[in-house]
XYZ file of N, CA and C in Angstrom:
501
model
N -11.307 72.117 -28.290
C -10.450 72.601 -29.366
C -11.061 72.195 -30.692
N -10.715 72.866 -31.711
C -11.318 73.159 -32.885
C -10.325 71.496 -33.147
N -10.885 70.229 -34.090
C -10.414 69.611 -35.349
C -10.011 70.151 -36.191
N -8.855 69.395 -36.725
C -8.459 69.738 -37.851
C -9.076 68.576 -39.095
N -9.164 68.628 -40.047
C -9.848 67.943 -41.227
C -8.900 67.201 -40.863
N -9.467 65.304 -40.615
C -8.454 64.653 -40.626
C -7.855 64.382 -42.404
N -6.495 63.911 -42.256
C -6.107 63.245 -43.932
C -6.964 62.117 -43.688
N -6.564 61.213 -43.190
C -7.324 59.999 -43.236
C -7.950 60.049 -42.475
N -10.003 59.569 -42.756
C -10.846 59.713 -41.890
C -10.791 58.323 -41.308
N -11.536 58.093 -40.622
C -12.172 57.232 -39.605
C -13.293 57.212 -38.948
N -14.116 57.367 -39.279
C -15.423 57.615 -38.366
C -16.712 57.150 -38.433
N -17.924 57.444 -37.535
C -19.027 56.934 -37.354
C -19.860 57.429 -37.458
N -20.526 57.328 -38.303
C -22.718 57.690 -38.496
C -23.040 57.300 -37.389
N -23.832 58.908 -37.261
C -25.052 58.891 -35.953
C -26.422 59.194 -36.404
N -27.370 58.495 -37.000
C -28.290 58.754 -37.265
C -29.341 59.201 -36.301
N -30.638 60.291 -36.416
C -31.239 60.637 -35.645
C -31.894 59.421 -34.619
N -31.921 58.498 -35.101
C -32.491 57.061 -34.325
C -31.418 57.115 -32.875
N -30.063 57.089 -33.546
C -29.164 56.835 -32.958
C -29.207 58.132 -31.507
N -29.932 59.237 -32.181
C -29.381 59.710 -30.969
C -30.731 60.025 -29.642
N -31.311 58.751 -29.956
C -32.481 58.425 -28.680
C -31.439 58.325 -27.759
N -30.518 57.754 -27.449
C -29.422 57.399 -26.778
C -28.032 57.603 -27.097
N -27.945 59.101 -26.354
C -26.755 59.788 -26.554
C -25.653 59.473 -25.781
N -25.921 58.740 -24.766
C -24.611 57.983 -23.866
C -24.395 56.638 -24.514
N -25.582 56.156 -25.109
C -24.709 54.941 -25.836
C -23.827 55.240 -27.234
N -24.737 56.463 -28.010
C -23.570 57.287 -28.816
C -21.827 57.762 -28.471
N -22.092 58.177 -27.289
C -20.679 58.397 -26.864
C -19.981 57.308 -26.800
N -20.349 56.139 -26.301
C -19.786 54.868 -26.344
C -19.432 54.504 -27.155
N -20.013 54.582 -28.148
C -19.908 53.678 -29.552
C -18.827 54.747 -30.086
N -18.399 56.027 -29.944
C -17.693 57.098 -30.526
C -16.554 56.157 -30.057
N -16.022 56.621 -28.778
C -15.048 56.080 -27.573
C -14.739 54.128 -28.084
N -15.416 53.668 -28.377
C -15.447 52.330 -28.405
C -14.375 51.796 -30.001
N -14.580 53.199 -30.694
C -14.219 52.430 -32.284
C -12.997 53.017 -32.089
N -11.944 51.939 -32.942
C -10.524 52.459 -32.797
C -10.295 53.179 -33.760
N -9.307 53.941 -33.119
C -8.766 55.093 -34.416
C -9.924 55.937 -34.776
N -10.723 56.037 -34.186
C -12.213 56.864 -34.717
C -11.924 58.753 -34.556
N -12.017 59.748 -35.539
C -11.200 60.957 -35.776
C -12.090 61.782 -36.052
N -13.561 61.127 -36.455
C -14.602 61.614 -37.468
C -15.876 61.531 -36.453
N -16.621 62.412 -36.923
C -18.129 61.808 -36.254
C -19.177 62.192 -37.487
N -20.211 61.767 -37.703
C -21.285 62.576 -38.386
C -22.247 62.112 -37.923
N -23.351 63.665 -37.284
C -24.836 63.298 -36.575
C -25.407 63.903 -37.699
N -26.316 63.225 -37.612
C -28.327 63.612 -38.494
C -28.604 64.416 -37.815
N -28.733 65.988 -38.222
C -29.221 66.752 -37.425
C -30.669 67.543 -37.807
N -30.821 67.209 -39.166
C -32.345 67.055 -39.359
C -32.382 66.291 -40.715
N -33.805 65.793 -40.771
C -34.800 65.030 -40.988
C -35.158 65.199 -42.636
N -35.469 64.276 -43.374
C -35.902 64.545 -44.779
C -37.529 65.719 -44.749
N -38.084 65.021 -43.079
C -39.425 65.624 -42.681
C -39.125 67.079 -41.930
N -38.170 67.217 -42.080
C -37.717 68.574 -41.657
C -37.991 68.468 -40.279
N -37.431 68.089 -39.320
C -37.358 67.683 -37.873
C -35.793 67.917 -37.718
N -35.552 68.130 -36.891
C -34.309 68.953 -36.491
C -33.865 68.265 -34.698
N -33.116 68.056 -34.681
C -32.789 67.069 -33.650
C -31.293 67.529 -32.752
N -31.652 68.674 -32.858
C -30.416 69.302 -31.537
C -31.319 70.540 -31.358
N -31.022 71.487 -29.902
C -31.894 72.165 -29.245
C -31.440 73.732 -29.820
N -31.875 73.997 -30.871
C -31.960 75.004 -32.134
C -32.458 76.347 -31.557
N -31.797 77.258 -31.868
C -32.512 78.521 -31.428
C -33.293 79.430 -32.222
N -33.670 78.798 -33.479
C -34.190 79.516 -34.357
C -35.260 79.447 -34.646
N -36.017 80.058 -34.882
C -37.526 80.360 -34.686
C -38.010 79.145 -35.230
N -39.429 78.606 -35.091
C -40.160 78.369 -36.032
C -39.570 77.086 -36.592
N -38.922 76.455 -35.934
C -38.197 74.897 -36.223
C -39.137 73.941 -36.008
N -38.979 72.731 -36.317
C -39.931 71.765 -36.016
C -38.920 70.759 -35.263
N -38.897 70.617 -33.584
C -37.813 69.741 -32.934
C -38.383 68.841 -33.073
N -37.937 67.800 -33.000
C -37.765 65.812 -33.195
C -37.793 65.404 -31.335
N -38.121 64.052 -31.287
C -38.536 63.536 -29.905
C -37.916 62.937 -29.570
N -36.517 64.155 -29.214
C -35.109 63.481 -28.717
C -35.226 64.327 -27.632
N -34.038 63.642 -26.350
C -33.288 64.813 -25.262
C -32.665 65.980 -26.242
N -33.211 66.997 -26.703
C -32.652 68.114 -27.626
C -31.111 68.565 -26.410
N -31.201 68.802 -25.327
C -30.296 69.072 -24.455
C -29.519 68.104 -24.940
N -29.513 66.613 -24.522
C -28.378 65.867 -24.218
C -28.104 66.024 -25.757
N -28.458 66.040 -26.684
C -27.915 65.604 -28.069
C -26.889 67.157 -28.200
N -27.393 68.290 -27.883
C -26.188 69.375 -27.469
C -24.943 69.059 -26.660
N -25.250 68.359 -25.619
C -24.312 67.740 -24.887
C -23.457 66.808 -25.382
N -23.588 66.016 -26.139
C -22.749 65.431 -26.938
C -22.085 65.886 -27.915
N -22.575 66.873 -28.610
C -22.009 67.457 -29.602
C -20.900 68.254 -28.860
N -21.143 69.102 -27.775
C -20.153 69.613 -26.949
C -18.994 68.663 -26.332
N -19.349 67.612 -26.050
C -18.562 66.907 -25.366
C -17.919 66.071 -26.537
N -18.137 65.829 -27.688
C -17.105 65.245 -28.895
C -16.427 66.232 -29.248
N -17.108 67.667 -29.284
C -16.030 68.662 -29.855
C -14.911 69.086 -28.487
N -14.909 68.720 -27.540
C -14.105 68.426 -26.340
C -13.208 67.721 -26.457
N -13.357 66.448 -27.210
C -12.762 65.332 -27.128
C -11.808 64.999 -28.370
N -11.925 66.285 -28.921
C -11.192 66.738 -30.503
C -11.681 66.009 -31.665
N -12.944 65.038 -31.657
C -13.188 65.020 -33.337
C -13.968 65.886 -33.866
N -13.836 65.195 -35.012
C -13.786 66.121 -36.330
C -15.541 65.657 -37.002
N -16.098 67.286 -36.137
C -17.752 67.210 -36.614
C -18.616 67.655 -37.755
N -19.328 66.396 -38.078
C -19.705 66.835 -39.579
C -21.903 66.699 -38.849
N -22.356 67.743 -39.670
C -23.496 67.986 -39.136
C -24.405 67.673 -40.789
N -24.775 66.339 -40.850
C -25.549 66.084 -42.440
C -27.289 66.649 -41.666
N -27.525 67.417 -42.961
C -28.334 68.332 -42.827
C -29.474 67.862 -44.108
N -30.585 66.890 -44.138
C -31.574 66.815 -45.337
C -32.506 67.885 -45.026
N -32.266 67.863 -46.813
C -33.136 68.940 -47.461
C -34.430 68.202 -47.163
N -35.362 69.378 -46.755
C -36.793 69.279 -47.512
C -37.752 69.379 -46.506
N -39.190 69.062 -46.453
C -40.072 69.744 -45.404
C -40.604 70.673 -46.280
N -40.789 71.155 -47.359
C -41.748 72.239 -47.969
C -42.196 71.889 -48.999
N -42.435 70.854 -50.026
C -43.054 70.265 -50.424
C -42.938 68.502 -50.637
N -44.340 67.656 -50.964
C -43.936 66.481 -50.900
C -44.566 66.033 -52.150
N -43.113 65.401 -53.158
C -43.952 65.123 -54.789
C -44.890 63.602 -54.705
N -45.170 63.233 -55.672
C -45.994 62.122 -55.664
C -45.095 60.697 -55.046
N -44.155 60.613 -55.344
C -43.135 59.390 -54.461
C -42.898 59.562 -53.036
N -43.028 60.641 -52.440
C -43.281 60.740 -50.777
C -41.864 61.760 -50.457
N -41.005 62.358 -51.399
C -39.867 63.062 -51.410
C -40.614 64.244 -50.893
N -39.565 64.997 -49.636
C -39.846 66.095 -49.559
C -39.075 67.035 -50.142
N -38.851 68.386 -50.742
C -38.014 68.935 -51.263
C -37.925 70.507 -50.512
N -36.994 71.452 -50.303
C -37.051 72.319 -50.711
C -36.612 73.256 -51.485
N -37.206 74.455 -51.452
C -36.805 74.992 -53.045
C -35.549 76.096 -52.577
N -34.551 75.339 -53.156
C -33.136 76.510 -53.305
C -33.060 77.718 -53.645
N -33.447 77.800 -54.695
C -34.053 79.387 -55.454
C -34.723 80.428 -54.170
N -35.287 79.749 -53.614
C -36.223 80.771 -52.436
C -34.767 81.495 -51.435
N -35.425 82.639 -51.161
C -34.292 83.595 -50.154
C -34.166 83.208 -48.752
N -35.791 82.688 -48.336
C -35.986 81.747 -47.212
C -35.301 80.968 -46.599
N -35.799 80.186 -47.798
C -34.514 79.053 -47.708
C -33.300 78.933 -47.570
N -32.662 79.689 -48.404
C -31.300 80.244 -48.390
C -31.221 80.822 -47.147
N -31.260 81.942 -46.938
C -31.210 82.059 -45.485
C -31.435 81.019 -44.202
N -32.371 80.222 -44.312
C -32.511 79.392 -42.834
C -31.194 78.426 -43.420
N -30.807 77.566 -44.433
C -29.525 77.114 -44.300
C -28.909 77.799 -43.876
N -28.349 79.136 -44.089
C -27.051 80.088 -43.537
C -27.170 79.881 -41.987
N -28.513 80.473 -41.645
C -28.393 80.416 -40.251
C -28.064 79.392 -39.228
N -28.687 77.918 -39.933
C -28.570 76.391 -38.926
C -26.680 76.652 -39.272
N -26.291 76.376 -40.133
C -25.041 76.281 -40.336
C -24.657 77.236 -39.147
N -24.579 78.573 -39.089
C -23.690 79.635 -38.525
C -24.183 79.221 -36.674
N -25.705 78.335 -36.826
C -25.702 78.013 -35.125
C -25.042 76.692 -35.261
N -24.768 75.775 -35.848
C -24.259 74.492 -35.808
C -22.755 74.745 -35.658
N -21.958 75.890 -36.029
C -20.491 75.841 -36.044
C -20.706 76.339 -34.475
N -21.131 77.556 -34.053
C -21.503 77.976 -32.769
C -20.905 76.685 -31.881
N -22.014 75.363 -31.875
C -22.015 74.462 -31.208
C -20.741 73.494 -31.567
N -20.187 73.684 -32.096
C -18.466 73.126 -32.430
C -18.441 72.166 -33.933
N -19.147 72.300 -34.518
C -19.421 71.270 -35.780
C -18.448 72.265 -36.531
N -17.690 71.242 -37.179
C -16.861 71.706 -38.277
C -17.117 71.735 -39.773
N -17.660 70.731 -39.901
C -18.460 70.491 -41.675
C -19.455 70.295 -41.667
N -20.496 70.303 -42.957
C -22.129 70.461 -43.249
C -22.019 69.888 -44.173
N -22.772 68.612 -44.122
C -22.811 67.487 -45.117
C -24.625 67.966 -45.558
N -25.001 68.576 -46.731
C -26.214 68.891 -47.039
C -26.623 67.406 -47.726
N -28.069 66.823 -47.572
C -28.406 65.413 -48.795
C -29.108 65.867 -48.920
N -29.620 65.839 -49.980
C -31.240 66.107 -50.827
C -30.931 67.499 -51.361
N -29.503 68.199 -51.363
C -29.631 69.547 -52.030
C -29.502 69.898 -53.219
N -30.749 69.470 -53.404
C -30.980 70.005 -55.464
C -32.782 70.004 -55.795
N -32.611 70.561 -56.697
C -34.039 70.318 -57.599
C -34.653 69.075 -57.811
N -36.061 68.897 -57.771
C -36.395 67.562 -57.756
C -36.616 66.763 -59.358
N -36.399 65.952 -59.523
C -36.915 65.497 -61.132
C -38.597 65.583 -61.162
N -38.880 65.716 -60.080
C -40.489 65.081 -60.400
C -41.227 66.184 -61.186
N -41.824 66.023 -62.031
C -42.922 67.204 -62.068
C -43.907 67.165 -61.442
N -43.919 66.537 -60.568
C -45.012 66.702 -59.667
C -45.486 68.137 -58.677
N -43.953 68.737 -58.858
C -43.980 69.856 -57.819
C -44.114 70.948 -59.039
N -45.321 71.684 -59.286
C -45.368 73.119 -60.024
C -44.631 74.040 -59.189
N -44.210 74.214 -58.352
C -43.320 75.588 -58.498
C -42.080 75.385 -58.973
N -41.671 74.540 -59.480
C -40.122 74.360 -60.003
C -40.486 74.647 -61.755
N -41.662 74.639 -62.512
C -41.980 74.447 -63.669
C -41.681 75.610 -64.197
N -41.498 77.046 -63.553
C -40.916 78.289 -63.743
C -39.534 78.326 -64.410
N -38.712 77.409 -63.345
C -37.139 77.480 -63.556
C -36.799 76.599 -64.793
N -35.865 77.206 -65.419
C -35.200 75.893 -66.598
C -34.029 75.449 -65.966
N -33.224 74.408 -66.605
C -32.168 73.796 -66.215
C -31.270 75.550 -65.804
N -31.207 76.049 -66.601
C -29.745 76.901 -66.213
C -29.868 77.925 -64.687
N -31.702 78.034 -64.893
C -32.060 79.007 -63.615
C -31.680 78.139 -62.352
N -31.644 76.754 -62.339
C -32.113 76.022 -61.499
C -30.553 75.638 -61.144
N -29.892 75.677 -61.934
C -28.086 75.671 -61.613
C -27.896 76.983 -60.767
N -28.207 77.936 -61.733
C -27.599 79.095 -61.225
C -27.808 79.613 -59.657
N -29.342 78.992 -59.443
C -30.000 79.377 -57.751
C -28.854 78.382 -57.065
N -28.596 76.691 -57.610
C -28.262 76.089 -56.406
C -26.683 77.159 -55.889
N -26.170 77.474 -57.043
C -24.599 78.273 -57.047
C -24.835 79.008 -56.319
N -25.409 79.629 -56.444
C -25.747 81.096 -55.282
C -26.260 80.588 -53.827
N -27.093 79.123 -53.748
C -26.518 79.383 -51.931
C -25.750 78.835 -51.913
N -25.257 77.668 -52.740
C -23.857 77.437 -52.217
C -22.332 77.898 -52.221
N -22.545 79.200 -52.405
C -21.583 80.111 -52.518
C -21.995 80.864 -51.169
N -23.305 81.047 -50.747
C -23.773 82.123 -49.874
C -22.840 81.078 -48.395
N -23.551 79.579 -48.548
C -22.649 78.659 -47.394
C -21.353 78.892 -47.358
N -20.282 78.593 -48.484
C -18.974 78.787 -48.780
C -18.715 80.091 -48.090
N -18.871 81.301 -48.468
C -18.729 82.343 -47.566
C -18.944 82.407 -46.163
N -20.071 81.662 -45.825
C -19.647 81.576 -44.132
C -18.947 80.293 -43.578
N -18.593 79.970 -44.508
C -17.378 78.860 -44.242
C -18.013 77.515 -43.602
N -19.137 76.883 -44.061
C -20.163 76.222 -43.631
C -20.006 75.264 -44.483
């Protein structure tokens, strides 16, 4: 059954580390009291992706991709309330070791739409995006095009494109 947004959360970070061991994840879910919430790392600042993805051209992580599906199935079984944090980046890396990618691109925009629309598929209820913005660095020339307002206006537009699929 679908969660409802709890009022008051409760819940536990699953970082991709965490889910080398997806039965001790379940444990630790099961183990915390009052726990309503979950949130897994489902990809990577390195753009590694860590549940068994059907979309082309992904770069999977050196997890049980199955069992980490299996858990996600079996918490959304168990009625909490799944949040899928999703880091940006994998398409360029500025001089501090940040990877970024670029919002503005249609690409891009699109492969968010899509992980989202397969991540609800798999019972996840919310999409916690980190790293989703423009980078300060100038290190990266393709951002040197955009000014502040272009660079607002792209992030609005996918995150309106997400908002519409209810992601």
């Amino acid at each position: 059954t679908d969660a409802a947004h709890p009022q008051a959360v409760r819940g536990i970070w699953l970082s991709y580390a965490d889910l080398q061991d997806t039965a001790a994840c379940l444990e630790a879910v099961r183990a915390m009291e009052n726990c309503n919430t979950v949130m897994l790392q489902l990809k990577s600042s390195a753009g590694n992706i860590y549940y068994d993805t059907q979309l082309p051209e992904r770069q999977t992580a050196s997890v049980d991709l199955a069992a980490v599906n299996e858990l996600i199935a079996q918490l959304h079984r168990e009625g909490y309330y799944l949040i899928a944090r999703l880091t940006s980046g994998a398409l360029w890396m500025d001089a501090e070791g940040y990877y970024w990618l670029n919002p503005a691109d249609a690409d891009t925009q699109q492969a968010l739409c899509d992980m989202a629309l397969e991540l609800a598929g798999l019972g996840v209820q919310e999409i916690a995006y980190a790293g989703f913005a423009f980078p300060e660095s100038a290190n990266i020339a393709q951002y040197a095009e955009l000014d502040a307002a272009a660079q607002a206006a792209a992030l609005q537009t996918v995150a309106q494109r997400l908002t519409d699929l209810g992601a």
